[in-house]
Amino acid sequence: MKKLDGKKVAQKIKNNLKLELNEIKNQTNKTPHLIVFQYGKDKASKKYAQRIKKNCKEFGIGFDYKQIIAEPNKFKLSLEKANENDNISSIMVQQPLPKNLEHYLELINPQKDIEGITSNSLGKLLLGLDTLIPATAEACLEILNYYQIKLSGKRAVVLGRSNIVGKPVSILLQQENATVTMCHSKTNNLEWELKNADIVIVAIGQAEIIKAEMLSENSIIIDVGTNFINGKLLGDVDFKSAANKVKMITPVPGGVGTVTNQVLMRNIVKSFKKLNNIK
Ligand code: NDP
């Protein structure tokens, strides 16, 4: 088994990004600026926002955080203001939102939509047009590319069909000419699908539910899962048993999540460049 180390991939993206940001600063004398919105009191979301703040600081990217507890109208107005504010180049809204407020995500200016979650961004991704792509989906492809894993003609199984991971990653894999099967909670004979895959992307959100016996020794496994169990971060794949069997696998932590953090930073830079017409 070969461990697919996300830290190496993340470091490469980080190095390139620092060079790019220097160039931008020299050219424009401006820096990108992100605002993160949190609706409600979820502690994990707040913690995640703090991590993004730290990452932004490292790159010299401006950062604002706005928490709104229970005022839908204020939330809507703040989002609209952020869209109009030329000093803010990137907008992120922490999820999940209450069901009745989910439609507010559509208010985000697609050019500032660094998570690639608006229908505009996802529609462009589907059509193969230039757009901001959900960072986690792109992180999976970054890892596969970094380790020069051939995708063309390969059988890829994506486990999970969320808008933020499963669907976009399946589109990206198809664009690389993989033959993609999307699986979910209603899939019959999941084990057969998994055993016959060259590449498996697992994004279901259930700690260590995918065991070694469900996987093939010929498979390459990308584990997107992040599950906090008794203070420990676990993937969706039982790493200990699977690592002894499969061809290659990403660890959790130190895999997809690590790369996602840097891809998100890269999306902040991309959105800034789009807004400022920088090639
Ligand atoms: P969602 O809950 O939105 O979607 C989960 C998907 O998994 C659904 O499509 C669901 O099927 C499917 N599913 C659930 N249980 C099973 C099962 N037993 N067998 C087959 N399919 C199943 O999750 P997300 O996509 O948002 O996140 C998935 C995981 O990835 C989570 O652990 C999350 O924390 C992690 N994550 C990690 C990120 C990173 O950067 N590392 C970023 C984003 C997420 P159905 O549609 O039928 O309900």
Short mmCIF file of C-alpha atoms and ligand atoms in Angstrom, two decimals:
data_model
loop_
_atom_site.label_atom_id
_atom_site.label_comp_id
_atom_site.label_asym_id
_atom_site.label_seq_id
_atom_site.Cartn_x
_atom_site.Cartn_y
_atom_site.Cartn_z
CA MET A 1 0.00 0.00 0.00
CA LYS A 2 1.14 3.48 -0.76
CA LYS A 3 -0.13 6.32 1.44
CA LEU A 4 -1.29 9.30 -0.64
CA ASP A 5 0.07 12.10 1.52
CA GLY A 6 -2.16 15.18 1.30
CA LYS A 7 0.44 17.34 3.04
CA LYS A 8 2.82 17.12 0.06
CA VAL A 9 0.05 18.08 -2.35
CA ALA A 10 -1.06 20.94 -0.11
CA GLN A 11 2.51 22.24 0.19
CA LYS A 12 2.89 22.36 -3.59
CA ILE A 13 -0.34 24.35 -3.99
CA LYS A 14 0.70 26.66 -1.15
CA ASN A 15 4.11 27.40 -2.69
CA ASN A 16 2.60 28.23 -6.08
CA LEU A 17 -0.08 30.37 -4.48
CA LYS A 18 2.43 32.45 -2.53
CA LEU A 19 4.26 33.24 -5.76
CA GLU A 20 1.00 34.13 -7.48
CA LEU A 21 -0.08 36.40 -4.64
CA ASN A 22 3.26 38.23 -4.72
CA GLU A 23 2.80 38.85 -8.41
CA ILE A 24 -0.74 40.14 -7.87
CA LYS A 25 0.41 42.48 -5.14
CA ASN A 26 3.15 43.87 -7.37
CA GLN A 27 0.71 44.32 -10.24
CA THR A 28 -2.29 45.79 -8.43
CA ASN A 29 -1.17 46.85 -4.96
CA LYS A 30 -4.35 45.12 -3.76
CA THR A 31 -5.02 41.89 -1.88
CA PRO A 32 -7.98 39.49 -1.94
CA HIS A 33 -10.48 39.76 0.90
CA LEU A 34 -12.79 37.04 2.20
CA ILE A 35 -15.92 37.34 4.30
CA VAL A 36 -17.29 34.26 6.08
CA PHE A 37 -20.92 34.25 7.19
CA GLN A 38 -22.21 32.04 9.93
CA TYR A 39 -25.91 31.80 10.62
CA GLY A 40 -26.55 30.37 14.07
CA LYS A 41 -24.35 29.21 16.91
CA ASP A 42 -22.75 25.97 15.74
CA LYS A 43 -19.40 25.68 17.53
CA ALA A 44 -17.73 23.50 14.87
CA SER A 45 -18.56 26.09 12.19
CA LYS A 46 -17.01 28.82 14.30
CA LYS A 47 -13.88 26.73 14.76
CA TYR A 48 -13.68 26.10 11.02
CA ALA A 49 -13.96 29.85 10.36
CA GLN A 50 -11.06 30.44 12.75
CA ARG A 51 -8.94 27.96 10.80
CA ILE A 52 -9.73 29.74 7.54
CA LYS A 53 -8.82 33.05 9.21
CA LYS A 54 -5.45 31.60 10.17
CA ASN A 55 -4.85 30.36 6.62
CA CYS A 56 -5.80 33.75 5.17
CA LYS A 57 -3.41 35.49 7.56
CA GLU A 58 -0.57 33.27 6.37
CA PHE A 59 -1.16 34.41 2.79
CA GLY A 60 -1.84 38.06 3.66
CA ILE A 61 -5.46 37.67 2.51
CA GLY A 62 -7.98 39.95 4.25
CA PHE A 63 -10.58 38.24 6.42
CA ASP A 64 -13.94 39.21 7.95
CA TYR A 65 -16.29 37.05 9.94
CA LYS A 66 -19.94 37.84 10.46
CA GLN A 67 -22.11 35.77 12.75
CA ILE A 68 -25.87 36.30 12.65
CA ILE A 69 -27.87 34.39 15.21
CA ALA A 70 -31.57 34.47 14.30
CA GLU A 71 -32.32 37.35 11.99
CA PRO A 72 -33.02 36.13 8.43
CA ASN A 73 -33.50 39.63 7.04
CA LYS A 74 -30.23 40.86 8.49
CA PHE A 75 -28.52 37.81 7.00
CA LYS A 76 -29.98 38.55 3.55
CA LEU A 77 -29.03 42.24 3.74
CA SER A 78 -25.49 41.44 4.87
CA LEU A 79 -25.06 39.03 1.98
CA GLU A 80 -26.29 41.62 -0.50
CA LYS A 81 -23.96 44.22 0.98
CA ALA A 82 -20.99 41.85 0.65
CA ASN A 83 -21.91 41.27 -3.00
CA GLU A 84 -21.86 45.00 -3.66
CA ASN A 85 -18.73 45.79 -1.66
CA ASP A 86 -15.80 46.07 -4.09
CA ASN A 87 -13.33 45.48 -1.27
CA ILE A 88 -14.74 42.00 -0.66
CA SER A 89 -13.65 39.58 -3.36
CA SER A 90 -14.81 36.28 -1.82
CA ILE A 91 -17.89 35.17 0.06
CA MET A 92 -18.36 31.98 2.03
CA VAL A 93 -21.53 30.95 3.88
CA GLN A 94 -21.10 28.24 6.45
CA GLN A 95 -23.38 25.23 6.06
CA PRO A 96 -25.71 23.70 6.95
CA LEU A 97 -28.17 26.60 6.92
CA PRO A 98 -31.69 26.19 8.29
CA LYS A 99 -33.77 24.63 5.46
CA ASN A 100 -35.90 27.78 5.04
CA LEU A 101 -32.78 29.90 4.41
CA GLU A 102 -30.96 27.61 1.99
CA HIS A 103 -32.21 29.62 -0.99
CA TYR A 104 -30.12 32.57 0.23
CA LEU A 105 -27.04 30.78 -1.06
CA GLU A 106 -28.25 31.69 -4.53
CA LEU A 107 -27.77 35.36 -3.64
CA ILE A 108 -23.98 34.99 -3.63
CA ASN A 109 -22.38 36.74 -6.59
CA PRO A 110 -21.03 33.77 -8.64
CA GLN A 111 -17.74 35.62 -9.14
CA LYS A 112 -17.29 35.73 -5.35
CA ASP A 113 -18.62 32.19 -4.79
CA ILE A 114 -15.36 30.54 -3.65
CA GLU A 115 -17.13 27.36 -2.62
CA GLY A 116 -18.69 26.92 -6.05
CA ILE A 117 -22.12 26.24 -4.55
CA THR A 118 -24.45 28.50 -6.52
CA SER A 119 -26.43 27.04 -9.42
CA ASN A 120 -24.44 29.35 -11.68
CA SER A 121 -21.11 27.88 -10.57
CA LEU A 122 -22.34 24.26 -10.56
CA GLY A 123 -24.07 24.73 -13.93
CA LYS A 124 -20.84 26.00 -15.48
CA LEU A 125 -18.95 23.06 -13.99
CA LEU A 126 -21.46 20.69 -15.60
CA LEU A 127 -20.97 22.40 -18.96
CA GLY A 128 -17.18 22.32 -18.64
CA LEU A 129 -16.95 26.13 -18.52
CA ASP A 130 -14.45 28.13 -16.49
CA THR A 131 -15.81 28.57 -12.95
CA LEU A 132 -15.05 28.29 -9.24
CA ILE A 133 -15.22 24.60 -8.31
CA PRO A 134 -16.11 23.17 -4.86
CA ALA A 135 -12.75 22.90 -3.13
CA THR A 136 -13.12 19.37 -1.76
CA ALA A 137 -14.02 17.92 -5.15
CA GLU A 138 -11.04 19.66 -6.71
CA ALA A 139 -8.79 18.51 -3.86
CA CYS A 140 -9.56 14.87 -4.75
CA LEU A 141 -8.41 15.49 -8.32
CA GLU A 142 -5.32 17.38 -7.11
CA ILE A 143 -4.25 14.32 -5.12
CA LEU A 144 -4.82 11.95 -8.05
CA ASN A 145 -2.90 14.27 -10.39
CA TYR A 146 -0.03 14.84 -7.96
CA TYR A 147 0.54 11.09 -7.71
CA GLN A 148 0.16 10.77 -11.50
CA ILE A 149 -2.72 8.34 -11.21
CA LYS A 150 -4.13 7.68 -14.66
CA LEU A 151 -7.85 8.38 -14.88
CA SER A 152 -8.64 7.97 -18.56
CA GLY A 153 -10.63 4.78 -19.14
CA LYS A 154 -10.56 3.84 -15.44
CA ARG A 155 -13.61 2.78 -13.47
CA ALA A 156 -14.24 5.36 -10.75
CA VAL A 157 -16.87 4.85 -8.07
CA VAL A 158 -18.04 7.91 -6.15
CA LEU A 159 -19.75 7.07 -2.88
CA GLY A 160 -22.05 9.96 -1.90
CA ARG A 161 -24.01 12.38 -4.10
CA SER A 162 -24.00 15.69 -2.24
CA ASN A 163 -23.89 18.96 -4.19
CA ILE A 164 -20.66 19.96 -2.49
CA VAL A 165 -18.63 16.74 -2.90
CA GLY A 166 -20.16 13.70 -4.64
CA LYS A 167 -21.76 15.38 -7.66
CA PRO A 168 -18.91 17.79 -8.51
CA VAL A 169 -16.19 15.17 -8.05
CA SER A 170 -18.06 12.80 -10.38
CA ILE A 171 -18.17 15.53 -13.05
CA LEU A 172 -14.46 16.25 -12.67
CA LEU A 173 -13.63 12.55 -12.99
CA GLN A 174 -15.76 12.28 -16.13
CA GLN A 175 -13.97 15.29 -17.59
CA GLU A 176 -10.75 13.31 -17.11
CA ASN A 177 -12.33 10.46 -19.09
CA ALA A 178 -12.93 8.10 -16.20
CA THR A 179 -16.06 5.93 -16.35
CA VAL A 180 -17.95 7.07 -13.29
CA THR A 181 -20.55 5.27 -11.19
CA MET A 182 -22.29 7.31 -8.49
CA CYS A 183 -23.40 5.34 -5.44
CA HIS A 184 -25.53 6.42 -2.48
CA SER A 185 -27.66 5.08 0.34
CA LYS A 186 -30.09 3.35 -2.05
CA THR A 187 -27.44 1.60 -4.16
CA ASN A 188 -27.96 -2.14 -4.44
CA ASN A 189 -24.90 -4.32 -4.08
CA LEU A 190 -22.52 -1.54 -3.12
CA GLU A 191 -19.82 -4.08 -2.39
CA TRP A 192 -19.82 -5.26 -6.01
CA GLU A 193 -19.46 -1.67 -7.23
CA LEU A 194 -16.58 -1.03 -4.83
CA LYS A 195 -14.78 -4.28 -5.61
CA ASN A 196 -14.84 -3.54 -9.34
CA ALA A 197 -13.51 0.01 -9.13
CA ASP A 198 -10.04 1.24 -10.00
CA ILE A 199 -10.61 4.43 -8.03
CA VAL A 200 -13.02 4.92 -5.13
CA ILE A 201 -13.95 8.34 -3.73
CA VAL A 202 -15.74 7.97 -0.40
CA ALA A 203 -17.83 10.94 0.85
CA ILE A 204 -20.67 9.69 3.02
CA GLY A 205 -20.01 11.03 6.50
CA GLN A 206 -20.08 7.79 8.50
CA ALA A 207 -16.99 6.98 10.51
CA GLU A 208 -15.02 3.96 9.26
CA ILE A 209 -18.07 2.37 7.66
CA ILE A 210 -16.10 1.15 4.62
CA LYS A 211 -14.11 -1.89 5.69
CA ALA A 212 -11.20 -3.64 3.98
CA GLU A 213 -13.34 -6.63 2.99
CA MET A 214 -15.56 -4.36 0.87
CA LEU A 215 -12.57 -3.15 -1.18
CA SER A 216 -10.29 -4.65 -3.83
CA GLU A 217 -6.50 -4.90 -3.57
CA ASN A 218 -6.36 -3.17 -6.98
CA SER A 219 -8.22 -0.04 -5.84
CA ILE A 220 -7.00 3.47 -5.10
CA ILE A 221 -9.04 5.03 -2.29
CA ILE A 222 -9.65 8.74 -1.68
CA ASP A 223 -11.36 9.17 1.69
CA VAL A 224 -13.17 12.51 1.99
CA GLY A 225 -14.90 11.69 5.27
CA THR A 226 -14.29 13.83 8.34
CA ASN A 227 -16.02 12.44 11.41
CA PHE A 228 -15.21 13.60 14.93
CA ILE A 229 -15.69 10.68 17.30
CA ASN A 230 -14.70 11.20 20.94
CA GLY A 231 -12.42 14.04 19.94
CA LYS A 232 -10.70 11.97 17.25
CA LEU A 233 -10.88 12.71 13.52
CA LEU A 234 -11.83 9.60 11.53
CA GLY A 235 -12.45 9.02 7.84
CA ASP A 236 -15.33 7.11 6.24
CA VAL A 237 -12.90 4.26 5.51
CA ASP A 238 -11.45 2.00 8.18
CA PHE A 239 -7.89 3.11 7.39
CA LYS A 240 -6.10 0.56 9.56
CA SER A 241 -7.58 -2.48 7.84
CA ALA A 242 -7.94 -0.96 4.36
CA ALA A 243 -4.34 0.29 4.24
CA ASN A 244 -3.08 -3.29 4.48
CA LYS A 245 -5.13 -4.32 1.47
CA VAL A 246 -5.63 -1.62 -1.16
CA LYS A 247 -3.14 -0.25 -3.69
CA MET A 248 -3.15 3.35 -2.46
CA ILE A 249 -5.14 5.32 0.10
CA THR A 250 -5.42 8.82 1.61
CA PRO A 251 -5.20 9.06 5.41
CA VAL A 252 -7.56 11.06 7.65
CA PRO A 253 -6.26 13.47 8.87
CA GLY A 254 -3.50 14.43 6.43
CA GLY A 255 -5.40 13.63 3.25
CA VAL A 256 -8.22 15.37 1.38
CA GLY A 257 -8.97 17.91 4.13
CA THR A 258 -5.41 19.23 4.14
CA VAL A 259 -5.53 19.76 0.38
CA THR A 260 -9.04 21.27 0.51
CA ASN A 261 -7.77 24.05 2.80
CA GLN A 262 -5.24 25.14 0.18
CA VAL A 263 -7.62 24.75 -2.77
CA LEU A 264 -10.03 27.06 -0.94
CA MET A 265 -7.24 29.63 -0.62
CA ARG A 266 -6.57 29.21 -4.33
CA ASN A 267 -10.25 29.83 -5.06
CA ILE A 268 -10.02 33.08 -3.09
CA VAL A 269 -7.18 34.15 -5.35
CA LYS A 270 -9.08 32.99 -8.46
CA SER A 271 -12.17 35.01 -7.52
CA PHE A 272 -10.03 38.08 -6.90
CA LYS A 273 -8.39 37.69 -10.31
CA LYS A 274 -11.76 37.29 -12.03
CA LEU A 275 -13.16 40.41 -10.40
CA ASN A 276 -10.09 42.43 -11.28
CA ASN A 277 -9.70 41.05 -14.80
CA ILE A 278 -6.26 39.66 -14.08
CA LYS A 279 -5.20 36.84 -16.41
P1 NDP B 1 -23.91 14.56 2.87
O1 NDP B 1 -24.47 14.11 4.15
O2 NDP B 1 -24.43 15.78 2.21
O3 NDP B 1 -24.07 13.36 1.81
C1 NDP B 1 -23.77 12.06 2.16
C2 NDP B 1 -23.98 11.16 0.98
O4 NDP B 1 -23.60 9.84 1.36
C3 NDP B 1 -25.44 11.07 0.51
O5 NDP B 1 -25.46 11.10 -0.89
C4 NDP B 1 -25.92 9.72 1.05
O6 NDP B 1 -26.83 9.07 0.22
C5 NDP B 1 -24.62 8.92 1.06
N1 NDP B 1 -24.63 7.87 2.09
C6 NDP B 1 -24.82 8.03 3.39
N2 NDP B 1 -24.69 6.83 4.03
C7 NDP B 1 -24.42 5.93 3.06
C8 NDP B 1 -24.18 4.53 3.08
N3 NDP B 1 -24.19 3.83 4.22
N4 NDP B 1 -23.91 3.91 1.91
C9 NDP B 1 -23.89 4.61 0.76
N5 NDP B 1 -24.09 5.94 0.69
C10 NDP B 1 -24.36 6.59 1.83
O7 NDP B 1 -22.34 14.65 3.09
P2 NDP B 1 -21.18 15.55 2.40
O8 NDP B 1 -20.99 15.19 0.99
O9 NDP B 1 -21.38 16.96 2.78
O10 NDP B 1 -19.93 15.02 3.25
C11 NDP B 1 -19.51 13.68 3.20
C12 NDP B 1 -18.34 13.51 4.12
O11 NDP B 1 -17.27 14.30 3.66
C13 NDP B 1 -18.58 13.97 5.58
O12 NDP B 1 -17.82 13.15 6.45
C14 NDP B 1 -18.03 15.36 5.60
O13 NDP B 1 -17.62 15.76 6.90
C15 NDP B 1 -16.85 15.19 4.70
N6 NDP B 1 -16.38 16.42 4.08
C16 NDP B 1 -15.04 16.62 4.07
C17 NDP B 1 -14.51 17.72 3.49
C18 NDP B 1 -13.03 17.84 3.42
O14 NDP B 1 -12.53 18.86 2.99
N7 NDP B 1 -12.29 16.81 3.78
C19 NDP B 1 -15.37 18.80 2.96
C20 NDP B 1 -16.78 18.44 2.88
C21 NDP B 1 -17.26 17.29 3.47
P3 NDP B 1 -28.33 9.65 -0.10
O15 NDP B 1 -28.12 10.75 -1.07
O16 NDP B 1 -29.03 8.48 -0.69
O17 NDP B 1 -28.87 10.12 1.21
#
